[in-house]
Short mmCIF file of C-alpha atoms and ligand atoms in Angstrom, two decimals:
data_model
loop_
_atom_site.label_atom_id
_atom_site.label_comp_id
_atom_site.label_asym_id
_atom_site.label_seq_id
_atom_site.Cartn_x
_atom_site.Cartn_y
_atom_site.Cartn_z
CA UNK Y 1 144.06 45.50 169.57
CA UNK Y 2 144.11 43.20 172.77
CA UNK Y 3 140.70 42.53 174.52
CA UNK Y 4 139.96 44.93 177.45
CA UNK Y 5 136.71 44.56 178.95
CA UNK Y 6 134.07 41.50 180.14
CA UNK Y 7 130.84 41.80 180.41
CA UNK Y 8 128.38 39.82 182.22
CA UNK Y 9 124.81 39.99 182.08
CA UNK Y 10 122.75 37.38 184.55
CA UNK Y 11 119.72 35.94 182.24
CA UNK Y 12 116.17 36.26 183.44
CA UNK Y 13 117.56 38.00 186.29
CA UNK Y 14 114.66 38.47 188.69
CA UNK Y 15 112.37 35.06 187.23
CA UNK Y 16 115.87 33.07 187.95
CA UNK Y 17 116.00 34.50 191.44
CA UNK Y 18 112.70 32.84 192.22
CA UNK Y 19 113.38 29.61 190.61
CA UNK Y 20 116.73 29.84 192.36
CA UNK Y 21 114.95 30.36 196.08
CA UNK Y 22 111.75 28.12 195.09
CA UNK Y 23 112.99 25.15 193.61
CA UNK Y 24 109.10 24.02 192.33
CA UNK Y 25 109.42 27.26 190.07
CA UNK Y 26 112.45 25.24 188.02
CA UNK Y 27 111.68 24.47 184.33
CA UNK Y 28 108.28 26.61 185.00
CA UNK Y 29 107.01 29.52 182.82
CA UNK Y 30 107.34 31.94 185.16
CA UNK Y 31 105.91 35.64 184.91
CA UNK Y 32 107.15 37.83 187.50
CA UNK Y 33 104.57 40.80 188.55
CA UNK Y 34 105.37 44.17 190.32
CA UNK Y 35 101.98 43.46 191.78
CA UNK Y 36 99.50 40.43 191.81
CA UNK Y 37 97.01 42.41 189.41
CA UNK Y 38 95.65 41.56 185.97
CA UNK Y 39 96.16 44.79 184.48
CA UNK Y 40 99.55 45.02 185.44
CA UNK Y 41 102.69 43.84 183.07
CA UNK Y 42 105.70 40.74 183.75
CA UNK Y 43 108.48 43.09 184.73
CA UNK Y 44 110.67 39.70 184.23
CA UNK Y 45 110.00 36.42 182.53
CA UNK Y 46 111.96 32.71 183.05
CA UNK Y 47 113.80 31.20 180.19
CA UNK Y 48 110.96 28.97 179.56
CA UNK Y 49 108.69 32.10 179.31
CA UNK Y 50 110.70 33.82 176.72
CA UNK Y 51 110.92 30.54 174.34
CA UNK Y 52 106.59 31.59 174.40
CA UNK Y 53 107.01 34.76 173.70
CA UNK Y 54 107.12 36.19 176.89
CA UNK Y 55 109.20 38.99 178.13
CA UNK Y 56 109.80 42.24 180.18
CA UNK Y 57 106.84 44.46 179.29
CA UNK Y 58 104.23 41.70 178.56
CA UNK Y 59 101.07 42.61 179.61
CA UNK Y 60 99.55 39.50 182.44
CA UNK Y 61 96.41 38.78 179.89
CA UNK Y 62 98.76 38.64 177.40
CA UNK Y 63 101.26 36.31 179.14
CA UNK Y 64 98.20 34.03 180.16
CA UNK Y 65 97.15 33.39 176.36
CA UNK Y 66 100.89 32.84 175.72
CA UNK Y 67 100.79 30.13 177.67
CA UNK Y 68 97.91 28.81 179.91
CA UNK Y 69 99.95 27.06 182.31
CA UNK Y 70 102.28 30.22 183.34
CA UNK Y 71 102.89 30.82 187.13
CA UNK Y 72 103.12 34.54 188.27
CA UNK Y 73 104.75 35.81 191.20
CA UNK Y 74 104.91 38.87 193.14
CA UNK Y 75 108.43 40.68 192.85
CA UNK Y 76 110.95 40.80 196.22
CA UNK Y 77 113.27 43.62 195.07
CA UNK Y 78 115.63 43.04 198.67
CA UNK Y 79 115.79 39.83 197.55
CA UNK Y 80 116.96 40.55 194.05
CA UNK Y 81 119.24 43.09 195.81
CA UNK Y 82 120.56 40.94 198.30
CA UNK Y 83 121.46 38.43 195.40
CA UNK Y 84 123.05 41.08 193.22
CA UNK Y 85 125.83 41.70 195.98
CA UNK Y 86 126.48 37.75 196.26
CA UNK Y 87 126.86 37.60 192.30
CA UNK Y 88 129.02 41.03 192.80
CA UNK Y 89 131.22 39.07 195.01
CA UNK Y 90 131.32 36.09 193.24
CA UNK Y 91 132.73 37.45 189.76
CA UNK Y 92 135.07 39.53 192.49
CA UNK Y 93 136.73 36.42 193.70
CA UNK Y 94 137.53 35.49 189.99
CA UNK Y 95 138.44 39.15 188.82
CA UNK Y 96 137.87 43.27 190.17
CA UNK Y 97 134.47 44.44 189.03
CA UNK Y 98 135.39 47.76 187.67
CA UNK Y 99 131.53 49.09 187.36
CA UNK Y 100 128.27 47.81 188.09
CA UNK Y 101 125.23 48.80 185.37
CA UNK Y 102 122.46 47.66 186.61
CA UNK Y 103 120.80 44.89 189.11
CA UNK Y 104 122.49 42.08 186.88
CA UNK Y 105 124.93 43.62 185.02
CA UNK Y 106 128.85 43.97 185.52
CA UNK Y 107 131.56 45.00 183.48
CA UNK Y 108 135.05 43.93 184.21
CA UNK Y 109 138.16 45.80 182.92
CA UNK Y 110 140.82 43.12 181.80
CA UNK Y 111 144.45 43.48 182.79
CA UNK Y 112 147.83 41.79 181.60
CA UNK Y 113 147.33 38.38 180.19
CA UNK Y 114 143.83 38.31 180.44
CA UNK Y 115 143.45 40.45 177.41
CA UNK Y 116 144.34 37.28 175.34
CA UNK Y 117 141.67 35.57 174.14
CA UNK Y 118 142.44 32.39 175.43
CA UNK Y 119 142.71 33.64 178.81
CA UNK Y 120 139.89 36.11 178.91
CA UNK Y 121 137.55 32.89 177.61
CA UNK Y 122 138.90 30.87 180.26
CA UNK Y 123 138.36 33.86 182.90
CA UNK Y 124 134.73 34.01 181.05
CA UNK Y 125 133.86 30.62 182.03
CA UNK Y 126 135.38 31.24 185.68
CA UNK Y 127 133.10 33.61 186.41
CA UNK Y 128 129.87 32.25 185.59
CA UNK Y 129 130.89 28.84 187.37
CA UNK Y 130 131.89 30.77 190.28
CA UNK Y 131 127.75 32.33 190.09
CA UNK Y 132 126.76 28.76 189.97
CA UNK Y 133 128.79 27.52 192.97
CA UNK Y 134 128.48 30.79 194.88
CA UNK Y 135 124.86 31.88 194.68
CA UNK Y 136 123.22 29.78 192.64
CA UNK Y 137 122.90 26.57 190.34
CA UNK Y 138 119.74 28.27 187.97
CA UNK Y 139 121.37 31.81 187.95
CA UNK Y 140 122.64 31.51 184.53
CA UNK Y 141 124.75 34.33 182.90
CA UNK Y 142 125.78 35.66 179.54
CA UNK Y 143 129.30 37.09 179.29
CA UNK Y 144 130.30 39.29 176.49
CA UNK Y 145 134.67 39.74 176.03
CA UNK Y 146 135.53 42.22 173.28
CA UNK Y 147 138.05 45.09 173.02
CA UNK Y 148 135.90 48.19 174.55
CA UNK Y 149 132.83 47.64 177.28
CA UNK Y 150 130.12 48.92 174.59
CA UNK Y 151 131.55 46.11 172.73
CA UNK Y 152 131.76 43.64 175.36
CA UNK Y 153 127.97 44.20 176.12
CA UNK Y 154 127.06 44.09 172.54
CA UNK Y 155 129.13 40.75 172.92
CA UNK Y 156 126.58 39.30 176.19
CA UNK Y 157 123.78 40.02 174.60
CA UNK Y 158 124.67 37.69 171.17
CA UNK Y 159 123.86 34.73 172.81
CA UNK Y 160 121.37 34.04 175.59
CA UNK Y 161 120.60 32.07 177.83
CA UNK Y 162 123.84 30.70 179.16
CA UNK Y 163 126.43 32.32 176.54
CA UNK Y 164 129.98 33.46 175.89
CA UNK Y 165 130.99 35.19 172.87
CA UNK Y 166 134.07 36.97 172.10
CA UNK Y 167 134.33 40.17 169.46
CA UNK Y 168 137.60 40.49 168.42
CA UNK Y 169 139.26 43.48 166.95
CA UNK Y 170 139.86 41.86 163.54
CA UNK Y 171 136.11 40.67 163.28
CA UNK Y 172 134.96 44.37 162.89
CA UNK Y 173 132.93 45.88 162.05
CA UNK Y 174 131.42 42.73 159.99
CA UNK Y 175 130.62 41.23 163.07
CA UNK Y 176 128.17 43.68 164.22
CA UNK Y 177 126.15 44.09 160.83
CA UNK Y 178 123.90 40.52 161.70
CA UNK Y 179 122.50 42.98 164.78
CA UNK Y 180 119.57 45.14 164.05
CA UNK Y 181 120.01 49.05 165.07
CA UNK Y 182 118.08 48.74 168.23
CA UNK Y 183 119.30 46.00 169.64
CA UNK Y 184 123.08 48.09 170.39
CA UNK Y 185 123.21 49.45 173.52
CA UNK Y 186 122.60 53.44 173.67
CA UNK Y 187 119.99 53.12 170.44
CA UNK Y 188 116.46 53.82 171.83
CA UNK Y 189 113.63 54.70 169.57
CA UNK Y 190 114.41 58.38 169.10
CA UNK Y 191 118.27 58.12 168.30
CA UNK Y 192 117.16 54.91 166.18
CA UNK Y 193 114.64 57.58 164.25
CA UNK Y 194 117.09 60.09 164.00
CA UNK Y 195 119.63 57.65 162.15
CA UNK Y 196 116.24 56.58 159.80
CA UNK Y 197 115.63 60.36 159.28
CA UNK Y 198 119.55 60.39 157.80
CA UNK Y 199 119.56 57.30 155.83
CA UNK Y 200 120.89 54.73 158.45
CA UNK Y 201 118.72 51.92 158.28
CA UNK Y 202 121.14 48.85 159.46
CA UNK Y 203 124.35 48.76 161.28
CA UNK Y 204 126.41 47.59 158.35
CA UNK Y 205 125.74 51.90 157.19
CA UNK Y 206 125.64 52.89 160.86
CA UNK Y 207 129.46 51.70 160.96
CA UNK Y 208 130.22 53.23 157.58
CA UNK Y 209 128.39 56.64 158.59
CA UNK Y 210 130.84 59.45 159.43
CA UNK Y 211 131.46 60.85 162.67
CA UNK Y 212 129.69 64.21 161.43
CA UNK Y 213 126.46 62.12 160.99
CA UNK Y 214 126.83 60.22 164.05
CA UNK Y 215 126.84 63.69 165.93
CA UNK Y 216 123.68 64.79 164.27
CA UNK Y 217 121.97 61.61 165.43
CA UNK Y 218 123.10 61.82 169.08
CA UNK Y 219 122.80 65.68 169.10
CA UNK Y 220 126.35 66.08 170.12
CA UNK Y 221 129.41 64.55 171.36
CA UNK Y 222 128.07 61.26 172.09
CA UNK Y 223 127.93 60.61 168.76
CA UNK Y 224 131.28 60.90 168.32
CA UNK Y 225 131.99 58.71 171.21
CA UNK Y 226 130.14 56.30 169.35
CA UNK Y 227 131.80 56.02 166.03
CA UNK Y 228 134.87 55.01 168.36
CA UNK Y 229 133.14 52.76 170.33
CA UNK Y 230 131.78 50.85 167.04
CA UNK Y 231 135.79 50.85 166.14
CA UNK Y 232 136.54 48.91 169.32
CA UNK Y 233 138.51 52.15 170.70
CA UNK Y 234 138.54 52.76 174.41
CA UNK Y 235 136.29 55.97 174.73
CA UNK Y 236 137.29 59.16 176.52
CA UNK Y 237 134.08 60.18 178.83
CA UNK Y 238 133.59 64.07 177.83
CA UNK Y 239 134.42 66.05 180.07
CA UNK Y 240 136.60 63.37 181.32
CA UNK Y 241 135.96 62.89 185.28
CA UNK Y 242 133.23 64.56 185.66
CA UNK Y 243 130.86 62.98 188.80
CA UNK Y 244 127.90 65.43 189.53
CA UNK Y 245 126.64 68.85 187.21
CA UNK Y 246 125.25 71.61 189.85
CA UNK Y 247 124.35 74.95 189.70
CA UNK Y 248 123.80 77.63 192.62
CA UNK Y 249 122.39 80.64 192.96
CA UNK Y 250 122.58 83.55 195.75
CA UNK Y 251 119.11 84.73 195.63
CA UNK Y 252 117.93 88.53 195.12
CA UNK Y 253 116.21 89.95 198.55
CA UNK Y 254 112.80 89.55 196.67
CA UNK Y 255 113.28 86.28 195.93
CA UNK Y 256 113.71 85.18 199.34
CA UNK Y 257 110.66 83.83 199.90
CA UNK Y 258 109.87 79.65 200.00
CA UNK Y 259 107.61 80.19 196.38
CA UNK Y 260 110.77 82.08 194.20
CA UNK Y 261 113.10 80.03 195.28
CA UNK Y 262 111.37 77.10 194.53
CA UNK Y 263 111.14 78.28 190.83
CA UNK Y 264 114.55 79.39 191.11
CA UNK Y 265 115.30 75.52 192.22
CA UNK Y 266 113.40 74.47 189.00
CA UNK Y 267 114.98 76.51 186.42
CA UNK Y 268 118.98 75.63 188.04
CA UNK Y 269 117.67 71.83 187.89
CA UNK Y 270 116.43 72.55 184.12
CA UNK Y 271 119.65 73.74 183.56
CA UNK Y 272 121.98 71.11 185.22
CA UNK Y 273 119.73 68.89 183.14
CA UNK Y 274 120.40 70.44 179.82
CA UNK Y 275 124.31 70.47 180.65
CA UNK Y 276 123.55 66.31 181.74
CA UNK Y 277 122.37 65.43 178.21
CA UNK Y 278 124.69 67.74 176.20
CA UNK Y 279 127.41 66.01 177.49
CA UNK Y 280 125.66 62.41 177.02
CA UNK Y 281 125.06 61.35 180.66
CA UNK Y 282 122.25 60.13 182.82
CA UNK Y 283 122.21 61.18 186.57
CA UNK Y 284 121.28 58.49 189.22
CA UNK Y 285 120.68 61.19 191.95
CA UNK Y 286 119.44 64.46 193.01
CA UNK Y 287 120.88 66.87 195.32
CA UNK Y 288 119.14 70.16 197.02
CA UNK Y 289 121.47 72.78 199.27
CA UNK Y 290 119.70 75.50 200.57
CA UNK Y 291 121.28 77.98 202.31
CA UNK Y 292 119.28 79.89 205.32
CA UNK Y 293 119.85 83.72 206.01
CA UNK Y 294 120.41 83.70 210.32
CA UNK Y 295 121.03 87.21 211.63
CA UNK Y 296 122.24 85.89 214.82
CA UNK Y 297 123.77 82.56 214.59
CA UNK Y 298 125.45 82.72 210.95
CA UNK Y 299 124.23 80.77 208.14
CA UNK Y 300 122.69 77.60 208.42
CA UNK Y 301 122.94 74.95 205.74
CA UNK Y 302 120.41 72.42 204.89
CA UNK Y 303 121.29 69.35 202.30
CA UNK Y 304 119.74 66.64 201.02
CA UNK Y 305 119.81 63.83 198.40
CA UNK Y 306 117.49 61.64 196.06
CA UNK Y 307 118.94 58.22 194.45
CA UNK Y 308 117.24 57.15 191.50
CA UNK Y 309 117.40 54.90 188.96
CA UNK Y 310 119.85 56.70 186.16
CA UNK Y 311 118.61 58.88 183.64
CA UNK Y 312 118.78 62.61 181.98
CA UNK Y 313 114.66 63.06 181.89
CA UNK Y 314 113.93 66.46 183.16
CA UNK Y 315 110.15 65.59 183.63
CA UNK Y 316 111.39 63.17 186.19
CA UNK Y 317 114.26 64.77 187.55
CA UNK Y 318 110.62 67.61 188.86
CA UNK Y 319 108.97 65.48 190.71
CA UNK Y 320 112.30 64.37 192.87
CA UNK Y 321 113.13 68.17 193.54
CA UNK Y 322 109.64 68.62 194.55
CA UNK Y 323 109.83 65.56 196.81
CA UNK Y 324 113.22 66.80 198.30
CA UNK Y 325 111.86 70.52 198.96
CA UNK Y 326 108.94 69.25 201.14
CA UNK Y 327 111.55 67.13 203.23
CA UNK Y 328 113.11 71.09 204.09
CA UNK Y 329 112.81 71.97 208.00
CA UNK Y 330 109.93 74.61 208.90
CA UNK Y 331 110.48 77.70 208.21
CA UNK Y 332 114.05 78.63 209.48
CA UNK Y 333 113.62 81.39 207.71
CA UNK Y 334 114.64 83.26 204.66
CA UNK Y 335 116.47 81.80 202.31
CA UNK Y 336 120.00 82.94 201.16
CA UNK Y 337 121.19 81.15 198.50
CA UNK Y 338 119.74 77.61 196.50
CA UNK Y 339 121.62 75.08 194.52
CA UNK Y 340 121.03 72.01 193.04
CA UNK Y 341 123.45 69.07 191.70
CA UNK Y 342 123.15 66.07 189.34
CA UNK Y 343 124.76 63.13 190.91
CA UNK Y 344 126.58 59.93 190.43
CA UNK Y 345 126.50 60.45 186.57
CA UNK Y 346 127.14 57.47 183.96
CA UNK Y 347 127.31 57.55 180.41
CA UNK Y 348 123.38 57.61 178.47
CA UNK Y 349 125.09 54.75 176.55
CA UNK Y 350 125.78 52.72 179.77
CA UNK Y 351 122.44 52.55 181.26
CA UNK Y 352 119.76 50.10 181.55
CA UNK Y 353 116.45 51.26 180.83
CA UNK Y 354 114.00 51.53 183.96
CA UNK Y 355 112.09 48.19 184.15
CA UNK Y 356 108.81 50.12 184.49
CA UNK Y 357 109.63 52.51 181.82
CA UNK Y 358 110.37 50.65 178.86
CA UNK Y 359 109.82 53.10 176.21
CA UNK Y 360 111.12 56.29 176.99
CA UNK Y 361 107.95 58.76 175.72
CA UNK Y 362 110.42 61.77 177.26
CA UNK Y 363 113.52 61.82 175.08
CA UNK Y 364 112.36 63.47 171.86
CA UNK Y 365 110.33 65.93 174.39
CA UNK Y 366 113.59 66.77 176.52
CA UNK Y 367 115.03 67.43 172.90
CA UNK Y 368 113.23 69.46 171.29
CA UNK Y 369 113.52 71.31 175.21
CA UNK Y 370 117.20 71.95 174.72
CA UNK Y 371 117.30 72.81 170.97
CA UNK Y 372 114.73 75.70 171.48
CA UNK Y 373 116.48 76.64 174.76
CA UNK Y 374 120.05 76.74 173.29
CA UNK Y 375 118.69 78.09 170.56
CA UNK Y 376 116.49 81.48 172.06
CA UNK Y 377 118.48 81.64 175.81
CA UNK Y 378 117.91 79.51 178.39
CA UNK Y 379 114.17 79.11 180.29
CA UNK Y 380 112.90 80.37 176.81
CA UNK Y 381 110.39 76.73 177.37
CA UNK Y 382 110.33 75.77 180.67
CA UNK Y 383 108.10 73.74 182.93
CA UNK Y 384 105.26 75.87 184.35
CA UNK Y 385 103.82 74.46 187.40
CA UNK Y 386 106.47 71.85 187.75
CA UNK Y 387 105.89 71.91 191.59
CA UNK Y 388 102.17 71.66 191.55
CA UNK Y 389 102.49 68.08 189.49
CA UNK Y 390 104.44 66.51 192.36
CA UNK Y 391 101.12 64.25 193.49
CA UNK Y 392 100.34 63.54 189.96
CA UNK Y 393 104.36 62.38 189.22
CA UNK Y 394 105.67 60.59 192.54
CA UNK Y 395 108.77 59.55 192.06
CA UNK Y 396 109.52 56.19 191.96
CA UNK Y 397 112.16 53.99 193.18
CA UNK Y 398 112.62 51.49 190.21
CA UNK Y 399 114.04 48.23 190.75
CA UNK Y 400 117.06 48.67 187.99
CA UNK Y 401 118.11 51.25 190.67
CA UNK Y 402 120.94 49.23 193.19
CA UNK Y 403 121.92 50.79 196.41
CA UNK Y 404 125.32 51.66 196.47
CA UNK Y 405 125.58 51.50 192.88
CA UNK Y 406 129.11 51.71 191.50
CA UNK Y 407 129.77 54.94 189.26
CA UNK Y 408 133.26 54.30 187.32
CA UNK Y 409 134.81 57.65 185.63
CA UNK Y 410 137.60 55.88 184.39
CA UNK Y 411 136.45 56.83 180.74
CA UNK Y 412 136.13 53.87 179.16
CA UNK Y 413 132.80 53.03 176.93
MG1 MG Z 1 120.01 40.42 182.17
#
């Protein structure tokens, strides 16, 4: 099977950003902060910083015994922004970016002759010279070239900084076995559990476990999708094409009232939310319709959305809708008819944890949510008071979140 997909992953994204802009940062240990506070965490660390020890979730007292003569600075996220479109366009002039992950990630889909190896290495080693001549000479990058996308990540992440490795079809699964379980992409701690719980300890037996047991561990058809991702297949997305999950509902003449439809609103989103992580995808935004009952004038529509950094948590997903229903107009009156819709979905697999978030506490919880659900109906366990735990959950715009950021159906994993 050819090679069909490059992946490139910028190293020390944020840290090299800084060194990039402040040339007396170069060769530093550098420890970048969300806020200039001791009791906060780096949310980034330089290459230097990592060969200490250093990294993404390392607290700043921490960092300091690391090493004594680190230098922290205060995030710029429209910098880092600004930066990710100029390394967008620079991999663009060398090749079409068919999606964009996350702030520093890309994935290209190869075509023709650049799904031979020599030619996809030589396209490899375009692109990271055209980061170096177009944005920056520090911004380093790790490209990953292997038959599938989950396999070209896999790929980036096998040698850092600076590297370019290729997985080819014939090397598998061997290749993967030197990896531990939770360094693949779309592993976090509770699928990783999961595949303890049935006797997967490495991935040499997660690539010799069946498909049946890989849908046990991911709780549905992801696992699936996964067995043939591990095989270097290009993956089907399930349901194929699907952008946005939504439900609506034409309320009762009781429930007409700002307070019932709000917990109307709740239990569609719960809902929408379940559907999301059945069918293995995050959501990276939030969308409430409300529909106004006007004797006079007709109806009158009201819309309105919330971008987010992707993911299928329905503890977070409350404190959004809560966020979007106090941004309604005053009073115009009853209310005819609510929906709400999931939005510019990507695969769980596909998506780079939130920065701030490292270690997702929700997962098992939003589990255990859906098995009791599916199992006893729908709203059987659902979130009482959701609305009332909007000051104590505000949402949070988290810097893995890019504007404009590309969602790709085209299936492939
Ligand atoms: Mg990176």
């Amino acid at each position: 099977m050819a090679l069909h997909s490059l992946y490139v992953d910028l190293n020390s994204f944020f840290a090299s950003v800084e060194q990039q802009l402040r040339p007396e940062l170069r060769g530093r240990v550098v420890g970048v902060l969300p806020v200039m506070a001791d009791t906060t965490c780096c949310i980034a660390a330089s290459i230097d910083a990592k060969r200490f020890g250093i990294r993404t979730g390392t607290p700043v007292w921490q960092a300091k015994k690391l090493c004594r003569d680190i230098v922290f600075v205060q995030a710029r996220p429209p910098v880092y922004v600004e930066i990710h479109h100029r390394i967008v366009a620079a991999v663009e002039s060398c090749t079409p970016v068919s999606a964009v992950l996350s702030i520093d990630e890309m994935a290209c889909d190869l075509m023709g002759s650049d799904r031979e190896e020599t030619n996809a290495v030589k396209l490899g080693r375009q692109i990271k010279q055209a980061i170096y001549d177009q944005v920056g000479e520090v911004l380093h990058s790790s490209v990953g070239i292997a038959p599938n996308r989950f396999l070209a990540k896999t790929a980036s992440n096998m040698q850092k900084p600076d590297g370019l490795v290729v997985i080819r079809q014939d090397e598998l699964p061997q290749r993967l076995y030197g990896l531990k379980l939770g360094a693949l992409n779309g592993i976090g701690r509770a699928v990783e559990q999961r595949l303890n719980q049935l006797g997967i300890h490495s991935v040499e037996q997660l690539c010799h476990a069946s498909k049946d047991t890989l849908s046990r561990a991911w709780n549905g058809v992801e696992g699936e999708r996964y067995y043939a991702k591990l095989r270097g297949e290009a993956v089907a997305s399930a349901p194929t094409q699907r952008s946005s999950v939504g439900h609506s509902h034409v309320l009762a003449p009781d429930l007409r009232d700002p307070d019932s439809a709000l917990a109307v609103l709740y239990r569609l989103l719960h809902k929408a939310a379940m559907r999301l992580r059945h069918y293995g995808y995050c959501a990276g935004g939030l969308g409430l319709h409300l529909h106004y009952l006007k004797t006079d004038a007709g109806d009158a529509r009201w819309v309105d959305q919330a971008r987010f950094s992707p993911h299928a948590d329905t503890f977070k997903f409350n404190p959004a809708l809560a966020e979007l229903w106090q941004r309604r107009p005053p009073d115009p009156g009853p209310i005819l008819k609510v929906g709400v819709t999931l939005t510019d979905l990507v695969e769980h697999s596909q998506v780079t944890r939130d920065l701030f978030d490292p270690d997702d506490q929700h997962e098992p919880l939003n589990i255990v949510l859906d098995q009791i659900n599916q199992r006893y109906g729908a709203n059987t366990l659902y979130f009482g008071g959701a609305h009332r735990g909007r000051s104590a959950a505000p949402m949070r715009i988290a810097f893995s979140h890019v504007p404009e950021l590309q969602v790709e159906n085209d299936g492939e994993g």
